[in-house]
Amino acid sequence: MTNDSSTFACGDLEQVLPAAWKGELGRQELDALEQHLASCGQCRALATGLEDAWMSVGLDDVMGPGADLRARVMRAADLAFHDRAGVTPAAAAAASPRHAAPSSSWWKLAAAAAAFVVVGVGIGRAWPDTQLQQEVSFLRDELRSVRHVMTLSLIQQASATERLQAVATAALIDRPDAQVRDALLEALAGDGNVNVRLAAIDALRGLAGDPRVSAQLIASARDRNSPMVQVAVIDALVERRDRSAAPALRAIADDSEAATAVRERARWAIGQLQASAI
Amino acid sequence: MFAPRDPALEDVRPDEALMRAVQGGDSRAFEGIYDRYHRPLFSFFVRLTGDRPGSEDLVQDVFVRVLRYRASYDPGRPFKAWIYQLARNAASDRRQSRAAHHGADALPDDVRDPGPTPLARVVGDERRALVERGLGALPDEAREAIVLSRVEGLSHREVGRILGCTEAAARVRVFRAVQQLRSAVERLQRPRG
């Protein structure tokens, strides 16, 4: 773009016109544009047509969101503010689903879980202590089993919300079995929704020392498709004090194509792992 | 943690100061950010996707991300560009998710071409409805450029920050997007033969 009308070229229009529409041009630049348009019929026709298209994009205020959005966001935020206390993004997202009616599979499984709790309370009131302990233990195992089924069922769903629910449920399982672990690893490796991948990272926190988890975390740390996931994975590796990740972290820190924030986080993580080794 | 909103206590601090307070765990500051940005973000998503209920979910997603990634925000950089980058990522993730599960062609027709809105039909504003349909038919990048610059009223410098390019490149993107819009509207106006 030039300020000199005598050197204003037709190709300058694509720089100057949008600035003119938004009042971003100085007096001199505007004069140069007007002089050029006065002398060039082709540019004048183009500018008129495009300005018409620009002006025709409605500025009407879109009617605001539903009244419940604020409450939903604040509920989710309330949980997210407690993230350090172990509340996952998945839990935050699942805490305020937009649709009140759950899917039928979720509903049936949740009902089954609730039924176990009710049965447990009934047994607790009626049976002697030793039998009670055995039954509580049995019910815990059953509940764990229900959570496993819920996770594996929901994680296959097409809806990201349901997959988030699945991962949030998995995070509640104290000892996820290999199937659940593999489902979480699969979600981390390739789910199309970043939130699901982030939630999977949180849900995998309970599997400290599992070499498959470490391997997938390290692989995901190198996946440049989502810097957010990379940063979260790097944090998880630091939390696990996983020193086997150091070479990968160094590679990320030196990767000129990685996002700056990711490279910085990798450098920070290397420092943290070194400090934890002392 | 979150008390009912009191308009009299509206926070007048700049966005960046509010976000710094959010980084320190100040939930009131977060509410201030929500109050400032939820409508522009909702409008951004509605214009971008033509899907109002989905846009509410996207707004919620953005604010969860604000908290999730609050530590990565640099208060020395403009907050507006940062939150719109989160918004673009949220929209992009949703597109990818839909494409992954249903195939790219399975995007609902009303997202690609939202058709005249009820309001436009009621007031008989055919031209506006046509432009909305043209906007809906544009590639995502072109639609984003127009929505940010024209509808959201952001400067080209701000648009450049959000799109990850220079101010000059942002102007060119807007120019070309408007060219595409014009062509799309002309196509829609042609009688179908």
XYZ file of C-alpha atoms in Angstrom:
471
model
C 0.000 0.000 0.000
C 1.244 3.482 -0.695
C 0.337 6.967 0.437
C 1.169 8.449 -2.911
C -1.777 8.620 -5.273
C 0.520 8.610 -8.297
C 1.891 5.190 -7.319
C -1.379 3.648 -6.121
C -1.722 0.354 -7.969
C -4.926 -1.607 -8.563
C -3.430 -4.450 -6.505
C -3.333 -2.175 -3.443
C -7.116 -2.330 -3.225
C -7.169 -5.562 -1.235
C -5.087 -3.889 1.468
C -6.767 -0.514 1.435
C -10.477 -1.195 0.922
C -11.077 -3.214 4.126
C -9.234 -0.524 6.071
C -11.402 2.126 4.438
C -14.597 0.270 5.358
C -13.567 0.262 8.977
C -12.283 3.841 9.077
C -8.734 2.738 9.658
C -7.201 4.909 6.908
C -5.519 8.239 7.451
C -6.536 11.299 5.457
C -3.693 10.915 2.976
C -4.425 7.236 2.324
C -8.106 7.939 1.867
C -7.357 10.717 -0.620
C -5.074 8.385 -2.560
C -7.805 5.726 -2.679
C -10.451 8.180 -3.832
C -8.205 9.585 -6.535
C -7.447 6.128 -7.793
C -11.089 5.122 -7.864
C -11.934 8.319 -9.732
C -9.462 7.420 -12.440
C -9.899 3.611 -12.647
C -13.313 2.378 -13.714
C -12.533 -1.282 -13.061
C -11.459 -0.670 -9.455
C -14.412 1.635 -8.943
C -16.854 -1.045 -10.017
C -15.109 -3.638 -7.863
C -14.998 -1.333 -4.825
C -18.672 -0.450 -5.196
C -19.704 -4.093 -5.482
C -17.618 -5.213 -2.542
C -18.661 -2.336 -0.332
C -22.252 -3.272 -1.074
C -21.547 -6.865 -0.033
C -19.695 -5.671 3.086
C -22.493 -3.329 4.114
C -25.139 -5.962 3.494
C -23.769 -8.228 6.225
C -26.300 -7.547 8.935
C -25.127 -5.993 12.149
C -28.363 -6.804 13.931
C -27.634 -7.994 17.380
C -28.122 -11.736 17.506
C -30.729 -12.465 20.133
C -28.826 -13.360 23.299
C -28.260 -16.852 24.643
C -30.763 -18.601 26.892
C -31.131 -17.373 30.445
C -29.707 -20.576 31.852
C -26.343 -20.239 30.128
C -24.861 -18.099 32.882
C -25.835 -20.621 35.547
C -24.422 -23.471 33.463
C -21.126 -21.697 32.897
C -20.803 -20.721 36.548
C -21.525 -24.273 37.664
C -18.867 -25.562 35.302
C -16.504 -22.797 36.419
C -17.089 -23.581 40.053
C -15.810 -27.083 39.413
C -12.994 -25.936 37.162
C -11.773 -23.511 39.847
C -11.312 -26.583 41.995
C -9.332 -28.322 39.295
C -6.299 -28.670 41.573
C -8.473 -30.532 44.026
C -8.979 -33.192 41.435
C -12.029 -32.059 39.537
C -11.475 -32.747 35.874
C -12.491 -30.644 32.893
C -14.715 -33.535 31.937
C -16.475 -33.284 35.246
C -16.768 -29.527 34.778
C -18.301 -29.969 31.349
C -20.517 -32.831 32.423
C -21.690 -30.892 35.472
C -23.785 -28.620 33.334
C -25.080 -30.481 30.347
C -27.320 -28.428 28.121
C -29.806 -31.188 27.651
C -31.455 -32.216 30.846
C -32.603 -35.587 29.533
C -29.756 -38.047 29.501
C -29.340 -40.610 26.755
C -31.147 -43.871 27.340
C -27.954 -45.906 27.749
C -26.594 -43.449 30.315
C -29.907 -43.366 32.094
C -30.241 -47.135 32.352
C -26.702 -47.581 33.591
C -27.024 -44.768 36.111
C -30.260 -46.350 37.324
C -28.446 -49.660 37.744
C -25.733 -47.957 39.793
C -28.350 -46.244 41.964
C -30.123 -49.569 42.471
C -26.917 -51.057 43.851
C -26.632 -48.219 46.349
C -30.231 -48.674 47.485
C -29.752 -52.404 47.879
C -26.560 -51.749 49.825
C -28.306 -49.463 52.286
C -31.070 -52.047 52.804
C -28.579 -54.800 53.444
C -26.610 -52.603 55.829
C -29.651 -52.074 57.990
C -30.702 -55.685 58.061
C -27.568 -57.779 58.315
C -24.976 -58.420 61.029
C -21.533 -56.703 60.845
C -19.431 -59.471 59.261
C -21.995 -60.196 56.631
C -22.369 -56.453 56.132
C -18.668 -56.040 55.397
C -18.764 -58.855 52.888
C -21.797 -57.388 51.205
C -20.336 -53.894 51.130
C -17.237 -55.323 49.537
C -19.386 -57.211 47.031
C -21.390 -54.093 46.233
C -18.248 -52.048 45.772
C -17.006 -54.541 43.240
C -20.368 -54.501 41.512
C -20.430 -50.716 41.439
C -16.953 -50.737 39.992
C -18.135 -53.182 37.399
C -21.109 -50.968 36.530
C -18.795 -47.998 36.121
C -16.605 -50.039 33.831
C -19.602 -50.963 31.704
C -20.854 -47.378 31.682
C -17.472 -46.127 30.573
C -17.036 -48.660 27.833
C -20.572 -48.158 26.597
C -20.559 -44.374 26.568
C -17.081 -43.863 25.183
C -18.241 -45.320 21.871
C -20.990 -42.719 21.494
C -21.073 -40.255 18.634
C -21.828 -37.310 20.879
C -18.865 -35.604 22.489
C -21.001 -34.877 25.553
C -21.611 -38.580 26.096
C -17.970 -39.403 25.562
C -17.084 -36.746 28.110
C -19.507 -38.372 30.536
C -17.808 -41.691 29.879
C -14.388 -40.322 30.634
C -15.692 -38.507 33.722
C -17.116 -41.822 34.921
C -13.796 -43.529 34.264
C -12.097 -40.948 36.468
C -14.238 -42.203 39.377
C -12.974 -45.764 39.064
C -10.247 -46.416 41.597
C -8.699 -49.350 39.710
C -9.661 -49.169 36.041
C -9.290 -52.510 34.274
C -7.284 -52.978 31.087
C -10.325 -52.431 28.866
C -11.134 -49.095 30.439
C -7.485 -48.105 30.392
C -7.253 -48.970 26.691
C -10.445 -47.046 25.950
C -8.999 -44.015 27.719
C -5.719 -44.370 25.854
C -7.632 -44.592 22.590
C -9.574 -41.441 23.492
C -6.333 -39.655 24.323
C -4.703 -40.763 21.096
C -7.428 -40.035 18.631
C -10.695 -38.585 19.887
C -11.879 -35.832 17.588
C -12.833 -33.603 20.501
C -10.050 -31.912 22.426
C -12.131 -31.783 25.592
C -12.477 -35.559 25.561
C -8.739 -35.936 25.094
C -8.061 -33.533 27.972
C -10.511 -35.388 30.175
C -8.824 -38.681 29.293
C -5.513 -37.266 30.503
C -7.119 -36.478 33.841
C -8.786 -39.878 34.056
C -5.459 -41.603 33.455
C -3.971 -39.912 36.512
C -4.959 -42.911 38.599
C -2.731 -45.238 36.591
C 0.661 -44.153 37.848
C 3.466 -46.448 36.804
C 1.592 -48.134 33.953
C 4.091 -48.261 31.069
C 1.359 -48.196 28.403
C -0.014 -44.986 29.834
C 3.466 -43.464 29.898
C 4.071 -44.481 26.297
C 0.812 -42.938 25.082
C 1.329 -39.763 27.088
C 4.762 -39.352 25.548
C 3.372 -40.010 22.057
C 0.588 -37.481 22.623
C 3.056 -34.896 23.889
C 4.595 -34.951 20.424
C 1.295 -34.667 18.556
C 1.302 -31.115 17.229
C -2.370 -31.146 16.248
C -3.428 -29.686 19.571
C -1.060 -27.515 21.608
C -3.610 -27.601 24.446
C -3.400 -31.370 24.644
C 0.377 -31.188 24.423
C 0.582 -28.813 27.376
C -1.817 -30.917 29.454
C 0.128 -34.085 28.657
C 3.417 -32.449 29.587
C 1.886 -31.409 32.918
C 0.707 -34.985 33.464
C 4.182 -36.340 32.773
C 5.647 -33.942 35.327
C 2.983 -34.938 37.828
C 3.902 -38.588 37.300
C 7.597 -37.677 37.639
C 8.062 -39.768 34.552
C 11.753 -39.413 33.806
C 11.465 -41.664 30.765
C 9.758 -38.677 29.151
C 12.871 -36.495 29.331
C 14.220 -37.298 25.818
C 10.815 -36.637 24.251
C 10.487 -33.396 26.200
C 13.903 -32.278 25.021
C 12.880 -33.051 21.438
C 9.721 -30.983 21.875
C 11.672 -28.105 23.426
C 13.912 -28.100 20.324
C 11.107 -28.601 17.816
C 10.916 -25.356 15.865
C 7.500 -26.321 14.485
C 5.938 -26.825 17.902
C 3.902 -23.953 19.365
C 5.982 -21.563 21.467
C 3.883 -22.216 24.569
C 4.425 -25.969 24.142
C 8.171 -25.591 23.769
C 8.326 -23.383 26.847
C 6.249 -25.858 28.795
C 8.544 -28.684 27.711
C 11.591 -26.727 28.920
C 9.843 -26.085 32.224
C 8.965 -29.782 32.504
C 12.571 -30.835 31.927
C 13.583 -28.553 34.791
C 10.890 -30.016 37.020
C 11.922 -33.591 36.267
C 15.552 -32.748 36.888
C 14.653 -31.107 40.197
C 12.611 -34.123 41.262
C 15.573 -36.382 40.508
C 17.820 -34.599 43.004
C -18.415 -19.814 45.130
C -20.472 -17.793 42.672
C -22.912 -15.314 44.147
C -25.853 -13.819 42.204
C -24.825 -11.048 39.881
C -25.080 -7.470 41.140
C -24.899 -4.973 38.249
C -23.843 -2.223 40.645
C -20.644 -4.113 41.293
C -19.662 -4.331 37.638
C -15.917 -4.532 37.397
C -14.290 -1.683 35.491
C -10.816 -3.151 35.327
C -9.360 -3.863 31.897
C -9.751 -7.398 30.579
C -6.104 -8.200 31.159
C -6.299 -7.167 34.832
C -9.439 -9.241 35.301
C -7.759 -12.257 33.771
C -4.746 -11.752 36.019
C -7.161 -11.849 38.953
C -8.734 -15.034 37.544
C -5.269 -16.569 37.435
C -5.079 -15.769 41.133
C -8.329 -17.649 41.776
C -10.725 -14.680 41.836
C -14.128 -16.020 40.779
C -15.663 -12.524 40.751
C -13.179 -11.501 38.099
C -14.217 -14.545 36.101
C -17.830 -13.407 36.290
C -16.715 -10.008 35.028
C -15.093 -11.636 32.030
C -18.181 -13.732 31.420
C -20.399 -10.646 31.526
C -18.236 -8.869 28.973
C -17.712 -11.675 26.538
C -20.587 -14.137 26.588
C -22.790 -12.180 24.192
C -20.086 -11.316 21.636
C -18.919 -14.927 21.713
C -22.462 -16.217 21.334
C -23.024 -13.876 18.400
C -19.692 -14.994 16.906
C -20.665 -18.659 17.115
C -24.208 -18.135 15.838
C -22.911 -16.262 12.807
C -20.232 -18.854 12.290
C -22.353 -21.971 12.657
C -25.984 -20.912 12.231
C -26.746 -23.152 15.208
C -28.023 -21.382 18.322
C -28.206 -24.297 20.788
C -24.808 -25.491 19.624
C -23.475 -21.963 20.059
C -24.488 -21.960 23.716
C -22.505 -25.153 24.212
C -19.551 -23.571 22.469
C -19.720 -20.485 24.706
C -19.702 -22.744 27.749
C -16.777 -24.646 26.287
C -14.813 -21.409 25.829
C -15.273 -20.329 29.434
C -14.271 -23.750 30.720
C -11.159 -23.429 28.572
C -10.483 -19.957 29.984
C -10.225 -21.538 33.410
C -8.507 -24.672 32.283
C -5.761 -22.724 30.511
C -5.686 -19.676 32.741
C -2.097 -20.366 33.722
C -0.981 -20.173 30.100
C -2.424 -16.684 29.542
C 0.210 -13.947 29.376
C -1.310 -10.753 30.880
C 1.072 -8.716 28.743
C -0.863 -9.760 25.645
C -4.360 -8.651 24.632
C -7.001 -10.768 26.329
C -9.524 -10.320 23.528
C -7.262 -12.013 20.991
C -6.630 -14.867 23.434
C -10.277 -15.580 24.173
C -11.232 -15.437 20.504
C -8.421 -17.871 19.767
C -9.966 -20.205 22.336
C -13.311 -19.645 20.602
C -11.878 -20.516 17.193
C -10.303 -23.651 18.652
C -13.609 -24.669 20.220
C -15.434 -24.217 16.906
C -12.708 -26.042 15.017
C -12.748 -28.960 17.461
C -16.482 -29.264 17.026
C -16.155 -29.287 13.250
C -13.440 -31.955 13.432
C -15.480 -34.009 15.842
C -18.510 -33.918 13.558
C -16.397 -34.752 10.552
C -14.735 -37.638 12.405
C -18.017 -39.158 13.457
C -20.245 -38.423 10.509
C -17.932 -37.583 7.627
C -17.361 -34.071 6.340
C -20.408 -34.235 4.112
C -22.645 -35.037 7.025
C -22.572 -31.486 8.354
C -26.222 -30.559 8.554
C -27.458 -28.505 5.639
C -28.614 -25.793 7.959
C -25.039 -25.228 9.088
C -23.694 -24.885 5.562
C -26.677 -22.890 4.394
C -28.793 -21.721 7.300
C -31.566 -20.380 5.078
C -33.590 -17.303 5.908
C -33.978 -16.750 9.628
C -37.521 -16.482 10.956
C -36.923 -12.808 11.702
C -35.819 -12.114 8.153
C -38.877 -13.901 6.802
C -41.219 -11.982 9.059
C -39.906 -8.572 8.039
C -39.599 -9.675 4.444
C -35.955 -8.698 4.262
C -35.010 -10.957 1.393
C -31.707 -9.271 0.775
C -30.542 -9.848 4.318
C -31.676 -13.442 4.224
C -29.776 -13.911 1.002
C -26.584 -12.489 2.487
C -26.963 -14.724 5.532
C -27.277 -17.722 3.260
C -24.271 -16.562 1.285
C -22.302 -16.206 4.510
C -23.327 -19.692 5.534
C -22.084 -21.087 2.244
C -18.556 -19.647 2.629
C -15.569 -21.723 3.728
C -14.996 -21.481 7.484
C -11.925 -19.277 7.215
C -13.685 -16.721 5.038
C -16.737 -16.669 7.287
C -14.531 -16.188 10.342
C -12.755 -13.226 8.767
C -16.019 -11.453 7.931
C -17.669 -12.210 11.253
C -14.702 -10.986 13.273
C -14.162 -7.857 11.227
C -17.670 -6.814 10.275
C -20.033 -8.326 12.809
C -17.838 -8.334 15.890
C -16.377 -4.971 14.870
C -12.793 -5.890 15.660
C -9.951 -3.889 14.147
C -7.784 -5.586 11.561
C -4.958 -5.604 14.073
C -7.161 -7.558 16.476
C -8.372 -9.838 13.695
C -4.746 -10.495 12.764
C -3.885 -11.415 16.346
C -6.791 -13.847 16.488
C -6.120 -15.418 13.111
C -2.396 -15.582 13.792
C -1.331 -13.253 10.986
C -0.259 -9.657 10.464
C -2.668 -6.749 10.282
C -1.931 -6.441 6.561
C -2.643 -10.119 5.983
C -5.883 -9.796 7.955
C -7.036 -7.001 5.627
C -6.320 -9.177 2.605
C -8.217 -12.088 4.129
C -11.220 -9.864 4.783
C -11.083 -8.465 1.252
C -11.006 -11.920 -0.301
C -13.709 -13.193 2.011
C -15.993 -10.338 0.954
C -15.235 -11.173 -2.670
C -16.301 -14.755 -1.985
C -19.430 -13.551 -0.231
C -20.353 -11.386 -3.177
C -19.932 -14.311 -5.555
C -21.938 -16.604 -3.275
C -24.810 -14.110 -3.104
C -24.769 -13.706 -6.872
C -24.949 -17.474 -7.293
C -27.904 -17.665 -4.943
C -29.684 -14.904 -6.864
C -29.403 -16.710 -10.176
C -32.621 -18.483 -11.118
C -32.243 -22.234 -10.926
C -32.592 -23.765 -14.341
